Structures are given as C-alpha cells and as structure tokens.
Short mmCIF file of C-alpha atoms in Angstrom, two decimals:
data_model
loop_
_atom_site.label_atom_id
_atom_site.label_comp_id
_atom_site.label_asym_id
_atom_site.label_seq_id
_atom_site.Cartn_x
_atom_site.Cartn_y
_atom_site.Cartn_z
CA VAL A 333 -19.61 -3.17 -6.27
CA TYR A 334 -16.74 -1.47 -8.15
CA ASP A 335 -18.25 -2.47 -11.50
CA ALA A 336 -21.64 -1.06 -10.50
CA ILE A 337 -20.07 2.23 -9.39
CA ALA A 338 -18.08 2.52 -12.63
CA ASP A 339 -21.22 1.73 -14.67
CA GLU A 340 -23.15 4.48 -12.91
CA VAL A 341 -20.36 7.06 -13.27
CA LEU A 342 -19.99 6.29 -16.98
CA GLU A 343 -23.74 6.45 -17.55
CA LEU A 344 -23.98 9.81 -15.78
CA GLY A 345 -20.88 10.99 -17.65
CA GLN A 346 -22.73 10.72 -20.94
CA ARG A 347 -25.13 13.52 -19.95
CA PRO A 348 -24.45 16.93 -21.53
CA GLU A 349 -23.48 18.35 -18.12
CA GLY A 350 -21.30 15.29 -17.35
CA VAL A 351 -20.66 14.10 -13.81
CA VAL A 352 -18.28 14.81 -10.95
CA TYR A 353 -17.07 11.67 -9.19
CA GLY A 354 -15.23 12.50 -5.97
CA VAL A 355 -13.13 10.18 -3.87
CA PRO A 356 -11.07 10.85 -0.72
CA GLY A 357 -7.40 11.53 -1.36
CA HIS A 358 -5.71 11.13 -4.72
CA PRO A 359 -7.97 9.45 -7.30
CA LEU A 360 -5.23 7.06 -8.41
CA VAL A 361 -4.12 5.87 -4.98
CA GLY A 362 -6.21 3.04 -3.60
CA GLU A 363 -9.31 3.80 -5.67
CA ALA A 364 -10.08 0.82 -7.93
CA THR A 365 -13.21 2.44 -9.31
CA VAL A 366 -11.22 5.36 -10.73
CA THR A 367 -8.92 3.15 -12.79
CA GLN A 368 -11.98 1.28 -14.08
CA VAL A 369 -13.73 4.53 -15.00
CA LEU A 370 -10.61 5.84 -16.77
CA ALA A 371 -10.10 2.69 -18.83
CA ARG A 372 -13.75 2.30 -19.76
CA ALA A 373 -14.20 6.03 -20.50
CA GLU A 374 -11.26 5.94 -22.91
CA SER A 375 -12.68 2.99 -24.82
CA ALA A 376 -16.11 4.73 -24.90
CA GLY A 377 -14.59 7.98 -26.14
CA LEU A 378 -15.62 9.95 -23.04
CA ALA A 379 -13.39 12.79 -21.86
CA VAL A 380 -12.22 12.59 -18.24
CA ARG A 381 -10.42 15.18 -16.16
CA VAL A 382 -8.60 13.94 -13.07
CA VAL A 383 -8.16 16.47 -10.27
CA GLU A 384 -5.37 15.38 -7.96
CA GLY A 385 -5.75 15.36 -4.22
CA LEU A 386 -3.46 14.54 -1.33
CA SER A 387 -3.36 10.79 -0.70
CA PHE A 388 -2.58 9.01 2.56
CA VAL A 389 0.99 8.53 1.31
CA GLU A 390 2.35 12.06 1.74
CA PRO A 391 1.17 12.63 5.35
CA THR A 392 2.39 9.13 6.23
CA LEU A 393 5.84 9.91 4.82
CA THR A 394 5.91 13.08 6.92
CA ALA A 395 4.84 11.20 10.06
CA LEU A 396 7.57 8.61 9.52
CA GLN A 397 10.12 11.18 8.26
CA LEU A 398 10.69 8.87 5.30
CA ASP A 399 11.92 9.56 1.77
CA ALA A 400 9.76 7.75 -0.79
CA LEU A 401 12.57 7.75 -3.35
CA ALA A 402 14.53 5.32 -1.17
CA GLY A 403 12.73 2.41 -2.86
CA LEU A 404 9.41 2.76 -1.05
CA GLN A 405 6.86 0.11 -1.99
CA ILE A 406 3.17 0.95 -1.64
CA VAL A 407 0.69 -1.91 -1.56
CA ASP A 408 -2.91 -2.54 -0.58
CA ALA A 409 -3.26 -4.46 2.69
CA VAL A 410 -6.27 -6.29 1.24
CA GLU A 411 -4.10 -7.61 -1.61
CA VAL A 412 -1.33 -8.69 0.76
CA ALA A 413 -3.84 -10.45 3.02
CA SER A 414 -5.09 -12.52 0.08
CA LEU A 415 -1.64 -13.96 -0.68
CA TYR A 416 0.53 -16.66 0.90
CA HIS A 417 3.73 -14.70 0.34
CA PRO A 418 3.98 -10.90 0.34
CA PRO A 419 4.72 -9.22 -3.01
CA LEU A 420 7.45 -7.14 -1.38
CA ASN A 421 11.19 -6.77 -1.75
CA PRO A 422 12.36 -7.18 1.88
CA ASP A 423 15.40 -4.99 1.15
CA ALA A 424 13.16 -1.92 0.69
CA PRO A 425 10.65 -0.14 2.95
CA ALA A 426 6.93 -0.68 2.41
CA LEU A 427 3.63 1.02 3.21
CA LEU A 428 0.47 -1.07 3.39
CA GLY A 429 -2.58 1.11 3.00
CA GLN A 430 -6.21 0.39 3.84
CA LEU A 431 -5.49 -1.70 6.95
CA TYR A 432 -9.00 -1.16 8.31
CA SER A 433 -9.87 -4.14 10.56
CA LYS A 434 -8.38 -6.58 13.07
CA VAL A 435 -9.33 -9.52 10.83
CA LEU A 436 -7.47 -7.92 7.92
CA ALA A 437 -4.51 -7.12 10.22
CA SER A 438 -4.38 -10.79 11.24
CA ASP A 439 -4.29 -11.98 7.63
CA VAL A 440 -1.64 -9.36 6.75
CA LYS A 441 0.46 -10.44 9.73
CA LEU A 442 0.36 -14.10 8.68
CA THR A 443 1.35 -13.25 5.11
CA LEU A 444 4.18 -10.94 6.20
CA MET A 445 5.49 -13.55 8.65
CA ASN A 446 6.27 -15.76 5.64
CA GLN A 447 9.01 -13.28 4.74
CA TYR A 448 9.80 -11.23 7.85
CA PRO A 449 10.80 -12.49 11.33
CA ASP A 450 8.00 -12.55 13.91
CA GLY A 451 9.81 -9.91 15.97
CA HIS A 452 10.50 -7.56 13.04
CA GLU A 453 9.51 -4.04 14.11
CA VAL A 454 6.64 -2.49 12.18
CA VAL A 455 4.91 0.84 12.70
CA LEU A 456 1.19 1.49 12.71
CA VAL A 457 0.49 5.02 11.54
CA TYR A 458 -2.88 6.23 12.78
CA GLY A 459 -4.59 9.27 11.27
CA ALA A 460 -1.58 10.56 9.32
CA GLY A 461 -1.87 14.30 8.77
CA THR A 462 -4.70 14.75 11.29
CA ASP A 463 -4.75 16.07 14.86
CA GLU A 464 -5.12 12.43 16.02
CA GLN A 465 -1.94 11.28 14.26
CA ARG A 466 0.15 8.82 16.25
CA LEU A 467 2.76 6.15 15.61
CA VAL A 468 2.83 2.80 17.38
CA ARG A 469 5.96 0.67 17.03
CA LEU A 470 5.51 -3.01 17.70
CA PRO A 471 6.81 -6.44 16.70
CA LEU A 472 5.08 -7.92 13.66
CA HIS A 473 3.56 -10.79 15.63
CA GLU A 474 1.49 -8.30 17.69
CA LEU A 475 -0.05 -6.57 14.66
CA ASP A 476 -3.50 -8.08 15.05
CA ARG A 477 -3.64 -7.18 18.76
CA GLN A 478 -3.95 -3.48 17.96
CA GLU A 479 -7.03 -1.47 17.11
CA VAL A 480 -7.07 -0.30 13.49
CA ASP A 481 -9.49 1.75 11.39
CA HIS A 482 -9.88 3.24 7.92
CA LEU A 483 -7.10 5.77 8.63
CA THR A 484 -4.47 3.18 9.60
CA THR A 485 -1.37 2.49 7.50
CA LEU A 486 1.29 -0.10 8.23
CA TYR A 487 4.97 0.69 7.70
CA VAL A 488 7.34 -2.25 7.27
CA ALA A 489 11.03 -1.34 7.47
CA PRO A 490 13.52 -3.17 5.26
CA LEU A 491 15.29 -6.20 6.64
CA ARG A 492 18.95 -5.75 7.53
CA GLY A 493 21.44 -7.10 5.04
CA VAL A 494 20.71 -8.45 1.59
CA THR A 495 17.70 -10.73 1.82
CA GLY A 496 15.67 -10.26 -1.36
CA PHE A 497 16.07 -11.62 -4.87
CA GLU A 498 16.96 -8.19 -6.23
CA GLY A 499 19.74 -7.88 -3.64
CA LEU A 500 21.06 -11.31 -4.60
CA GLN A 501 21.14 -10.25 -8.26
CA ASN A 502 23.07 -7.08 -7.35
CA THR A 503 25.58 -9.18 -5.41
CA MET A 504 26.01 -11.74 -8.20
CA ALA A 505 26.26 -9.31 -11.13
CA PRO A 506 29.74 -7.93 -10.33
CA LEU A 507 30.98 -11.44 -9.45
CA ARG A 508 29.88 -12.76 -12.86
CA ALA A 509 31.13 -9.74 -14.82
CA PRO A 510 34.20 -10.17 -17.08
CA ASP A 511 36.44 -8.58 -14.44
CA GLY A 512 34.64 -10.29 -11.57
CA CYS A 513 35.41 -13.43 -9.57
CA PRO A 514 37.55 -16.00 -11.49
#
C-alpha cells in the first residue's frame, strides 16, 4: 500500500501544478509513505517542501510531564510487535506510537515481557492533546486487556538500576580505564 501511495504522489508531483500530500501530525513521525516519497523524489530530481505539523509526541510529553531529552526512545508499536525482543534500552524511557488494536497490544505486551517484568508499570495515553485525553497506569501484563484506538500511545518507564547493555558499558568503562580498578 505504501509503495502505491508513493507512486501516486510522485506521479502527481510531476504535473506543472505539483501535488499537496497531507498527513496527520508531523510528516516525518510515523509516516512511512513520506520517507519513501522524499527518497524517491530526490532520485527523480523532484523538488519537495515539507511543512511540519505537531506529531503525537509533543502532546504525549505534555500529558506525561516528560522531558524528551532525558533519553526518550520513540518506536512504532507495529515494529515492536513483530520482534521477539524489544529494540529498547531498558535504562531509558520509551514511547510506542500507533498502538491501535487489542491484537497489536497483545503482541507488544509479549515482546516487552521479554525485557521488562510482567508487573512493570506502563501508561496508556489516550487522545493526547485532545479534550478526551486520559492516562491509565497499569502493569505490563494487563496491556492487552485495555481498549485502544488510533490515538493511543504506550509509555514504558525505564527499569530501576542499570539493566541495559549501554549501562553495563558505562559501568565497565571507568573500571577498565588506566586509573580504574587494578
């Protein structure tokens, strides 16, 4: 489907008047067709102007009162659901966008439970930035028992202590330094 959309946008973009391709939110957050259009337009010599919009990320940060510069990881729930092990550093917070169905939530839960304890608290953020915005805190193992829709984002807090590979490297580096552990 994404290839067909990109084909159509590029074909229409060759007209003298060009084309406007609009997507909800920021064009480079969770919009696979936009990255395809950009790459293919460049190789075809077509000019593209990207007009930024507000993505789901900013209202979600506000709802959670979270600073993104504190190592926030942003991943697609569909990608996480397709893996056996989550592509996340457990020492840093994470947002999983596009958590749109119970089936997807179940697959995400199973993948996350390969790295996080079953009882690890997660937060479902519903309708961030809208009048219907609400936060639901729950243990990870209950994730697929909640209703979700296209405006649902999952927040996964970091694990306590040093648990990820990056944290292990930061612990080992001073020990192995010339003035480190003998």
